[in-house]
Each structure stands twice: as structure tokens, then as C-alpha cells.
Coordinates of C-alpha atoms in Angstrom, one line a residue:
M1 CA 0.2 -0.3 -0.2
S2 CA 1.4 3.4 -0.8
E3 CA 1.4 6.6 1.2
I4 CA 1.6 10.3 0.5
I5 CA 3.3 12.2 2.7
H6 CA 2.8 16.9 2.8
L7 CA 5.2 18.8 3.5
Y8 CA 4.3 22.6 3.8
H9 CA 6.9 25.0 4.1
T10 CA 7.2 28.6 4.9
N11 CA 10.7 31.0 5.0
D12 CA 11.6 34.3 5.0
V13 CA 8.3 35.8 6.3
H14 CA 10.7 38.4 8.1
S15 CA 7.7 39.6 10.2
H16 CA 5.5 40.1 7.1
F17 CA 2.6 39.4 9.3
E18 CA 0.0 40.6 6.4
N19 CA 0.0 37.7 5.0
W20 CA -0.1 35.5 7.9
P21 CA -3.6 35.4 8.7
R22 CA -4.6 34.0 5.1
I23 CA -1.5 31.5 5.5
A24 CA -2.7 30.3 9.1
H25 CA -5.9 29.3 7.4
F26 CA -4.9 28.0 4.4
L27 CA -2.9 25.5 6.0
Q28 CA -5.1 23.9 9.0
K29 CA -7.9 23.4 5.8
R30 CA -5.1 21.7 4.1
K31 CA -4.0 19.5 8.1
N32 CA -7.9 19.4 8.0
L33 CA -8.4 17.9 4.4
H34 CA -4.9 15.5 4.6
Q35 CA -6.1 14.1 8.1
E36 CA -9.3 13.1 6.3
T37 CA -7.7 11.2 3.6
G38 CA -5.6 9.8 6.2
E39 CA -2.8 11.4 4.5
D40 CA 0.8 13.0 7.2
T41 CA 1.0 16.7 7.2
L42 CA 4.5 18.2 8.3
L43 CA 4.7 22.4 8.7
L44 CA 7.4 23.8 8.8
D45 CA 9.7 27.2 8.6
I46 CA 12.7 27.4 7.1
G47 CA 14.0 30.7 9.0
D48 CA 14.2 34.5 9.4
H49 CA 9.9 34.5 10.4
V50 CA 11.8 37.2 13.3
D51 CA 12.3 40.8 11.6
R52 CA 12.9 43.5 14.0
W53 CA 11.7 46.3 11.5
H54 CA 7.8 45.5 12.7
P55 CA 6.4 46.7 16.3
Y56 CA 5.4 43.6 17.5
T57 CA 8.4 41.7 17.0
E58 CA 10.3 44.7 18.3
G59 CA 8.5 44.3 21.4
T60 CA 8.3 40.9 22.0
L61 CA 11.9 40.4 20.9
G62 CA 10.4 37.6 18.5
K63 CA 8.4 35.8 21.7
G64 CA 5.2 37.1 19.4
N65 CA 6.3 35.5 16.1
V66 CA 6.6 32.2 18.1
C67 CA 3.3 32.4 18.9
L68 CA 2.1 32.4 15.9
L69 CA 3.9 29.8 14.6
N70 CA 2.6 28.0 18.0
D71 CA -1.0 29.5 17.1
S72 CA -0.8 27.4 13.4
G73 CA 0.7 24.3 14.3
Y74 CA 3.7 24.1 12.7
Q75 CA 5.6 21.2 14.0
Y76 CA 9.5 22.1 12.6
V77 CA 11.3 25.5 12.7
T78 CA 14.5 26.4 11.7
I79 CA 16.7 29.3 12.1
G80 CA 17.6 32.2 9.9
N81 CA 20.2 34.5 10.6
N82 CA 17.7 37.5 11.7
E83 CA 16.8 34.9 14.7
G84 CA 20.8 34.6 14.9
I85 CA 22.4 37.8 14.8
T86 CA 19.1 40.2 15.3
L87 CA 18.8 39.3 18.7
P88 CA 20.5 39.5 21.9
Y89 CA 22.0 36.6 23.3
E90 CA 19.9 36.1 25.9
A91 CA 17.2 36.8 23.9
L92 CA 17.7 34.2 21.0
S93 CA 18.8 31.6 24.3
S94 CA 14.7 32.1 25.7
L95 CA 12.9 32.8 22.5
Y96 CA 12.2 29.3 22.7
D97 CA 11.0 28.7 26.1
Q98 CA 7.0 28.5 24.9
A99 CA 7.5 26.9 21.2
T100 CA 5.6 24.2 20.7
F101 CA 7.8 22.8 18.2
K102 CA 10.7 21.4 17.6
V103 CA 13.8 24.1 16.9
L104 CA 16.4 22.3 14.2
V105 CA 20.1 24.1 13.9
A106 CA 22.6 21.9 13.4
N107 CA 25.6 24.5 13.3
L108 CA 25.0 26.1 16.0
Y109 CA 26.6 26.4 19.9
N110 CA 27.8 28.6 22.5
E111 CA 30.9 29.7 23.1
N112 CA 31.8 26.6 25.6
R113 CA 31.0 24.5 22.0
I114 CA 27.6 23.3 23.8
R115 CA 24.6 23.2 21.7
P116 CA 21.9 24.8 23.7
D117 CA 19.4 22.7 24.7
W118 CA 16.5 24.4 22.5
A119 CA 18.6 23.4 19.5
H120 CA 18.0 20.0 17.9
P121 CA 20.8 18.5 15.0
Y122 CA 18.1 16.8 13.7
F123 CA 14.5 14.9 14.4
I124 CA 13.3 11.4 12.8
H125 CA 9.8 12.5 12.3
T126 CA 7.6 9.2 12.1
T127 CA 4.6 8.7 10.4
N128 CA 1.0 6.9 10.5
H129 CA 1.9 4.5 8.6
G130 CA 5.8 3.5 10.6
T131 CA 7.9 5.5 7.8
K132 CA 10.6 7.4 9.2
I133 CA 11.6 11.0 8.3
A134 CA 14.9 12.7 9.2
L135 CA 14.5 16.2 9.2
I136 CA 17.7 18.1 9.6
G137 CA 18.6 22.1 10.1
I138 CA 20.9 24.1 9.3
T139 CA 21.7 28.3 9.2
A140 CA 23.9 30.4 6.9
Y141 CA 27.4 30.8 8.7
F142 CA 27.5 34.4 9.3
Q143 CA 30.3 32.9 12.2
K144 CA 31.6 36.0 12.8
F145 CA 28.8 37.9 13.7
Y146 CA 27.7 34.9 15.9
V147 CA 30.8 35.0 17.6
T148 CA 30.4 38.7 18.5
L149 CA 27.0 37.6 20.6
G150 CA 28.5 34.8 22.3
W151 CA 28.0 31.9 20.3
H152 CA 30.1 29.6 17.9
L153 CA 28.6 28.5 14.3
N154 CA 30.6 25.3 12.9
E155 CA 30.9 25.4 8.9
P156 CA 27.4 24.3 7.3
F157 CA 28.7 21.3 4.9
D158 CA 30.8 19.9 8.0
E159 CA 28.1 19.9 10.2
L160 CA 25.9 18.4 7.5
K161 CA 28.3 15.5 6.7
K162 CA 28.5 14.7 10.1
Q163 CA 23.8 14.6 10.9
L164 CA 24.2 12.0 8.0
Q165 CA 26.1 10.4 9.1
D166 CA 24.8 9.7 12.7
I167 CA 21.6 9.1 11.2
H168 CA 22.5 6.4 8.8
N169 CA 19.9 3.8 7.6
Q170 CA 17.6 5.3 10.2
A171 CA 15.6 7.0 8.0
D172 CA 13.2 6.2 4.8
L173 CA 13.2 10.4 3.1
V174 CA 15.8 12.6 4.8
V175 CA 15.1 16.3 4.2
V176 CA 17.0 19.4 5.2
L177 CA 16.0 22.5 6.4
S178 CA 18.3 25.1 4.5
H179 CA 18.5 28.5 5.4
L180 CA 22.0 28.5 3.4
G181 CA 20.6 30.0 -0.1
I182 CA 20.2 28.5 -3.1
H183 CA 23.9 28.6 -4.2
D184 CA 24.8 26.1 -1.6
D185 CA 21.4 23.6 -1.9
E186 CA 22.7 23.1 -5.3
R187 CA 25.8 22.0 -3.8
M188 CA 24.6 20.0 -1.3
A189 CA 22.2 17.9 -3.6
A190 CA 25.5 17.4 -5.9
E191 CA 27.7 17.0 -2.9
F192 CA 24.8 14.8 -0.6
P193 CA 23.0 12.8 -3.1
E194 CA 21.0 11.1 0.1
V195 CA 19.3 14.1 1.0
D196 CA 15.7 13.9 -0.6
V197 CA 14.2 17.1 0.0
I198 CA 16.1 20.4 0.8
L199 CA 13.6 23.0 1.5
G200 CA 15.9 26.4 0.9
A201 CA 15.4 30.3 2.2
H202 CA 17.8 33.6 2.7
T203 CA 18.4 34.1 -0.8
H204 CA 14.7 34.8 -1.0
H205 CA 14.6 32.0 -4.3
V206 CA 11.1 31.1 -5.8
L207 CA 11.1 27.2 -7.3
H208 CA 7.8 26.6 -8.8
Q209 CA 7.6 23.2 -9.4
G210 CA 11.1 22.9 -7.5
R211 CA 14.4 22.4 -8.8
M212 CA 15.9 18.8 -9.1
I213 CA 19.6 17.9 -9.2
G214 CA 19.9 14.5 -9.7
N215 CA 17.8 12.5 -6.7
T216 CA 17.7 15.2 -4.7
L217 CA 14.5 18.1 -5.1
L218 CA 15.4 21.9 -3.9
C219 CA 12.6 23.9 -2.9
G220 CA 12.2 28.1 -2.1
A221 CA 9.4 29.9 -1.3
G222 CA 10.3 33.6 -2.0
K223 CA 9.9 35.9 1.3
Y224 CA 7.5 37.7 3.1
G225 CA 4.9 34.9 2.9
Q226 CA 4.1 35.0 -0.7
F227 CA 3.7 31.8 -1.1
V228 CA 3.6 28.9 0.5
G229 CA 5.4 25.8 -0.4
H230 CA 3.8 22.1 -0.7
V231 CA 6.0 19.4 -1.1
E232 CA 4.0 15.9 -1.7
V233 CA 6.1 12.7 -1.6
K234 CA 4.8 9.2 -2.6
L235 CA 6.3 6.1 -1.3
D236 CA 5.4 2.4 -1.9
A237 CA 4.3 -0.6 0.7
K238 CA 8.2 -1.0 1.4
K239 CA 8.7 2.7 1.8
R240 CA 10.9 3.3 -1.3
I241 CA 9.6 7.2 -3.0
I242 CA 7.7 6.4 -6.0
N243 CA 7.5 10.7 -6.8
K244 CA 8.5 14.3 -5.3
A245 CA 6.8 17.2 -6.4
A246 CA 6.6 20.6 -5.2
R247 CA 4.6 23.5 -6.0
L248 CA 3.9 27.0 -4.7
Y249 CA 0.7 28.7 -4.2
D250 CA 0.2 32.1 -4.1
T251 CA -0.8 34.0 -1.3
N252 CA -2.6 36.3 -2.7
E253 CA -5.1 33.5 -4.5
L254 CA -5.5 32.4 -0.8
E255 CA -9.2 32.4 0.8
E256 CA -9.0 35.2 2.4
A257 CA -8.9 34.1 6.4
P258 CA -11.9 35.7 8.7
N259 CA -11.2 39.2 10.2
E260 CA -8.3 39.3 8.8
E261 CA -7.7 42.8 8.8
Q262 CA -8.8 43.5 11.9
W263 CA -6.0 41.1 13.2
I264 CA -3.5 42.7 11.1
E265 CA -4.1 45.6 12.7
S266 CA -4.4 44.2 16.7
L267 CA -1.0 42.9 15.8
N268 CA 0.8 46.8 15.2
N269 CA -1.3 47.8 18.4
A270 CA 0.1 44.9 20.7
G271 CA 3.2 46.0 19.4
R272 CA 3.4 49.8 19.5
L273 CA 1.9 49.0 23.6
E274 CA 4.9 46.8 23.9
L275 CA 7.0 50.1 22.6
E276 CA 5.7 53.0 25.1
E277 CA 8.2 53.3 27.4
E278 CA 9.3 57.3 26.5
V279 CA 13.2 58.1 26.1
V280 CA 13.1 61.9 26.2
T281 CA 10.9 64.5 25.9
L282 CA 11.9 67.3 23.0
T283 CA 11.5 71.3 23.3
E284 CA 11.9 71.0 19.8
S285 CA 11.1 69.1 16.7
I286 CA 14.3 67.5 15.2
E287 CA 14.1 68.2 11.4
N288 CA 15.1 65.1 8.7
N289 CA 15.9 65.1 5.4
W290 CA 16.7 62.7 2.8
F291 CA 18.2 64.8 0.3
Q292 CA 20.3 67.9 2.0
P293 CA 21.9 67.9 5.1
S294 CA 19.5 68.1 8.6
P295 CA 20.0 67.9 12.3
L296 CA 18.3 64.2 13.2
S297 CA 20.9 62.5 10.5
K298 CA 23.8 64.7 12.0
L299 CA 22.6 63.6 14.7
L300 CA 23.1 60.1 14.8
C301 CA 26.0 60.5 12.8
E302 CA 27.6 62.1 15.8
S303 CA 26.1 59.2 17.9
L304 CA 27.7 56.1 15.4
K305 CA 31.9 58.1 15.9
E306 CA 31.1 58.4 20.2
W307 CA 29.5 55.5 20.8
T308 CA 32.6 53.8 18.5
T309 CA 35.4 56.5 19.4
A310 CA 36.8 56.1 15.9
D311 CA 38.8 58.7 14.0
C312 CA 35.3 59.3 11.9
A313 CA 31.5 58.3 10.9
I314 CA 29.9 58.1 7.5
L315 CA 25.9 56.6 6.9
N316 CA 23.2 57.6 4.8
A317 CA 20.8 59.7 5.1
G318 CA 17.8 57.2 4.1
L319 CA 18.2 55.5 7.2
L320 CA 15.9 57.8 8.9
L321 CA 13.0 57.4 7.9
E322 CA 10.7 60.6 9.2
A323 CA 11.9 63.3 11.5
L324 CA 11.5 63.3 15.5
P325 CA 8.4 65.6 15.9
K326 CA 8.6 68.4 19.8
G327 CA 7.3 66.2 23.1
P328 CA 7.3 63.0 24.5
V329 CA 9.6 60.4 21.9
T330 CA 8.8 56.7 23.0
K331 CA 10.5 53.4 21.8
G332 CA 8.1 53.0 19.6
D333 CA 9.2 56.7 17.9
I334 CA 12.8 55.8 17.8
H335 CA 11.7 51.7 16.3
R336 CA 9.4 53.2 13.5
I337 CA 11.8 56.4 12.4
C338 CA 15.1 53.6 12.0
P339 CA 13.5 50.3 11.7
H340 CA 16.6 48.6 10.6
P341 CA 18.7 45.6 11.9
I342 CA 21.6 47.2 11.3
N343 CA 24.6 47.5 13.7
P344 CA 27.4 49.6 14.9
C345 CA 30.3 48.5 12.7
V346 CA 34.0 50.4 12.4
I347 CA 37.1 49.3 10.0
E348 CA 40.6 50.0 10.2
L349 CA 42.4 51.3 6.4
N350 CA 44.9 53.8 6.1
G351 CA 44.9 56.8 4.7
A352 CA 44.9 56.2 1.4
E353 CA 41.8 53.4 1.0
L354 CA 39.8 56.3 3.3
K355 CA 40.2 58.9 0.8
E356 CA 39.0 56.0 -1.9
I357 CA 36.1 55.5 0.1
L358 CA 34.8 59.0 0.7
L359 CA 35.3 59.9 -2.8
Q360 CA 33.6 57.3 -3.9
S361 CA 30.7 58.0 -1.3
R362 CA 29.8 61.3 -2.9
D363 CA 28.4 59.9 -6.3
V364 CA 25.9 62.1 -7.2
E365 CA 23.3 59.0 -8.3
W366 CA 23.7 57.1 -4.7
P367 CA 21.0 59.4 -2.8
H368 CA 18.2 58.7 -5.2
I369 CA 18.9 54.8 -5.5
L370 CA 15.8 52.4 -4.0
L371 CA 17.3 50.5 -1.7
K372 CA 16.8 47.2 -0.4
G373 CA 18.2 44.0 0.9
L374 CA 21.4 44.8 3.4
G375 CA 19.0 45.1 6.8
F376 CA 18.0 48.2 5.4
R377 CA 14.3 48.4 5.8
G378 CA 13.8 52.1 4.4
K379 CA 13.2 53.4 0.4
I380 CA 15.9 55.2 -0.5
M381 CA 19.8 55.9 -0.1
G382 CA 19.9 59.4 0.8
I383 CA 22.9 61.8 1.2
M384 CA 26.2 60.7 2.6
V385 CA 26.2 62.3 6.1
Y386 CA 29.8 63.0 7.7
E387 CA 30.9 63.2 10.8
G388 CA 34.3 63.9 11.7
I389 CA 34.9 64.9 8.2
D390 CA 34.9 68.2 5.8
F391 CA 35.9 68.4 2.4
V392 CA 38.5 71.2 0.8
K393 CA 37.5 72.4 -2.5
N394 CA 39.5 74.9 -5.0
E395 CA 37.8 77.6 -6.8
D396 CA 36.4 74.9 -9.3
G397 CA 34.5 73.4 -6.7
L398 CA 36.6 70.1 -6.5
I399 CA 37.9 68.1 -4.1
K400 CA 41.8 69.3 -3.3
K401 CA 41.7 67.7 0.2
V402 CA 40.4 65.9 2.9
M403 CA 40.4 66.8 6.5
I404 CA 39.7 64.3 9.3
N405 CA 39.2 66.0 12.9
G406 CA 40.3 68.9 11.3
N407 CA 43.5 67.7 10.5
E408 CA 44.6 66.9 6.7
L409 CA 44.3 63.2 5.6
H410 CA 47.1 61.5 5.7
S411 CA 47.6 58.6 3.2
D412 CA 50.0 56.1 5.6
Q413 CA 48.3 57.4 8.9
K414 CA 45.6 54.7 9.6
Y415 CA 42.8 55.5 10.3
K416 CA 38.9 54.4 12.0
L417 CA 35.8 54.6 10.5
A418 CA 32.3 53.8 11.9
I419 CA 29.4 52.6 9.5
P420 CA 26.1 50.9 9.1
D421 CA 27.6 47.4 9.0
M422 CA 25.4 47.1 5.8
F423 CA 28.1 49.0 4.0
T424 CA 30.4 46.3 4.6
F425 CA 28.8 44.1 2.4
G426 CA 30.3 45.1 -1.3
R427 CA 27.4 46.4 -2.8
F428 CA 28.8 50.7 -2.7
F429 CA 32.2 50.4 -1.1
P430 CA 34.1 47.2 -2.6
Q431 CA 37.0 48.8 -0.6
I432 CA 35.1 48.5 2.9
Q433 CA 34.4 44.2 2.0
R434 CA 37.4 43.7 1.4
T435 CA 39.4 45.1 4.6
E436 CA 39.9 42.9 6.9
A437 CA 40.5 44.7 10.1
K438 CA 36.3 45.2 10.8
E439 CA 34.5 45.3 14.0
Y440 CA 30.9 44.8 15.1
F441 CA 29.1 46.9 18.0
M442 CA 25.9 44.3 18.9
P443 CA 23.9 43.5 19.4
E444 CA 23.4 47.4 19.2
F445 CA 21.5 48.6 16.4
L446 CA 21.6 52.4 15.1
R447 CA 18.4 52.9 16.8
D448 CA 19.4 52.0 20.0
L449 CA 23.0 54.5 19.5
L450 CA 19.9 57.2 18.5
G451 CA 17.8 57.1 21.7
W452 CA 21.4 56.9 23.4
K453 CA 22.4 59.9 21.9
L454 CA 19.3 61.7 22.8
V455 CA 19.5 60.9 26.8
K456 CA 22.8 61.8 26.5
N457 CA 22.6 65.3 25.3
N458 CA 19.2 65.6 27.7
L459 CA 17.3 67.5 24.6
G460 CA 14.5 69.2 26.2
Q461 CA 15.0 68.7 29.9

């Protein structure tokens, strides 16, 4: 007698809860349907469900996301980089205290090389028909960030090899929850043919019917809950795989959930309530502008330089989405205007390298660039803002020298430049990406520095 197993998967939701009510509604209906026909259903999330741009996630430090996964009946999840490196150590350590699902992440350890109690390298799920499914979780290798936060991360492929050896001959079906990205998933399929299904994430790839590499089925359901993935596996009486097929369901085409809009608004309100704590009271508003120098972006850049004790600092004005009005300023206000999970970073370079970066930063086209990813949760780049840096021009308006804290920049002198960490990823500044000497300040985000600076200046007091 043959058996059909259904794997439903989401990934990279990034706290885009506008799609969550109908996802949860759809999954419950499908689960009920398969239950009626005696077919097993597994619900899995492949990481980056948490994203601190949303006030509900920020206010609960991700525990609200865990409640949503619980309520929707998820059974297995892995972590993405947003769970792993945007939460303080204590917050990640307690994130899954109330989880009713299993967290699978094989390559995460604490600094003593001991796997945390809440993280399982794999789990062997037994269906109602006695079929054994080995589920292995693996997450992206952001080792330097994890170490800064007090964790240790093993190289994913080394860890996967070890776990596959551990489960050898114990399972009829091997499924990897992979928050590594499509290119590593392709490599995984080629190097580990014993893996039957890879449920992918991280690079937000969309594989409508999946992709076969050898005998391995690769899957990916995009981002933001725009799709729900479904893998159907059929086995014969001897538990040999007869067929496996993947498809995606477009969330826009799913049945609307009851009271959907009210639910979404209630979640927003719950987040706002969590962030009502007052930080400071302003006697005057602090204006912000994406296209010309303004007090608020200058204040943020000042805080970046002071917090990191760097020689100088640069950032883009688009990091601040709004001005701060006169009156009480709450944690929610600061979160609203600076929602990005972006950390401060200091790079050390010589004067020639610094000058190259600073001149490149003055590209006249950059302020209008529509920017997505790299941790940025705003709209456009905005102008560059500088602290401790001045440009001296000649009569023709061309830069003739660069000044650092009032002294002329020297090519062979060492300097420490403070930046938002998104500049280290190479899209705008290849020189920064190539620089080895980088120090990341974690778990603080730029908004934490802004709040600190507002209090330090005692504005309005």
C-alpha cells in the first residue's frame, strides 16, 4: 500500500504579518483535508520568520512570532540569520521557551562548543504509517557575527556531513531545512545525494515546481509570506520513494481569513503598546531630510562616531524615515523612524583607502537609489552624512584635500571609520568589503545609538 506525505513550508516571512492570517487559515484547512484522507502533514518554517522591523517583533523580541507559529500548528523550524544575529544572546537563548514545535539547527553552539538545549541537530519524525523522516536544520555561516554575540557556528557542510552519518540507515526520507541560500542548496544536492528534499531559504528564491538536481528536490518559497510551499512525497509499500513534487501557492490567491484586517491591526497595536516607554521629551522637533543636511541625520552620525570611539563616521540619510516631533519620544517612535536591524561597525584602513571610500561616497546618483536588503528597511539611500570629515574644495568646486577632525588626511596614516554594517557587504563600497580589520558592535542597532544620544544630550530637559 502506498503512502503520501505532505510537507508545507514557509521561509523568510520577515515579520510581514499582512500575509499571515490567510497562511494560517490555509494551512489549517489543508491539514484537515489530509487528515480526512489519512495522509500525514508536516508544517515547517525555514527561518527568518523574525524581523525586528515590525513593532510586534521588536516589542516582544521575537516571542510573538513564536506564538504565531505555535497557533498555526508548526512542528519544525530552523533559524535564519535574523533570529541568530539580530537578537541579543539572552533573547535568542529564551526565544523558544514556549515553543510547541522543535527547533532544528545543527551547526549552532554556545561559546563552550555545547549545543543549546532548545536546538536539535535533527529529529526523526515517524508517520502514522511508520515511515521515518529525518529532518535536519542548518543555518547560514555568519560566524563572525555569532561569535561577537557569544555563540559559535560550525561550517554548515561539515556539520551536515556529520549529521547525515549519524542518521545513516535510520530514515526512509531525508529532508534538510536549509537557511543557506540557493547556491549552497545546489552544492548540497550535488555533494549529498542521500538528501531527498531541500527546503530552502535565505536568498528568497522562488521555485514554483521545485528543481531536481540528481535525485534531490530543491524548494524555495520566496519571501514575506508571498508563497506557501508544498511538497508531496509518495512512497510504495516498501517505503521507497515513487514520486516527489513541489508547488507554490500564491498568498494573494488564497481564501481571505476571517477578520483578517482587524487581526493585522491588532498585532500592530500590540507592538506599539510594548514600545510605549518614553525615552526623552523634546522641546523642539528635530527635522530630517533625505536629500540635504539635516539635524536628525547629523545627530545619528554623531552618535555612531561617539559610541564606537572612531576617528570619523559616515552613514546615509535614508536610514532615518521621519523627523522627530516636539514632545515625548518613545521607544516606538525611535523604532518607527529607524526600523533597520543594522549594527554599527568600525573598519581600520590607511588614509589612501579612506580617501577612496569618501570620494566614492559622494556619487551624485546614490541619494536617489531605491535600496532593498542588506538589513535596510527603508526606501532610498539618501545623501551621505559625515562626522569628523570635511572636504576642502578649490575655486572650481573640486575637492583638493580631505580633513579628518581638522587635520589633513595622510595617505599612510591609520584611521578608524565608523559605518552602518550594511556598507560591509560590498554593494556600494568594494574597498570596505575587502578590508580585513572590521569590528562589529552587537547587539546594538543604530536606533539604540540614537536613543542613547538623545538621552545623553538631555534634549528638552
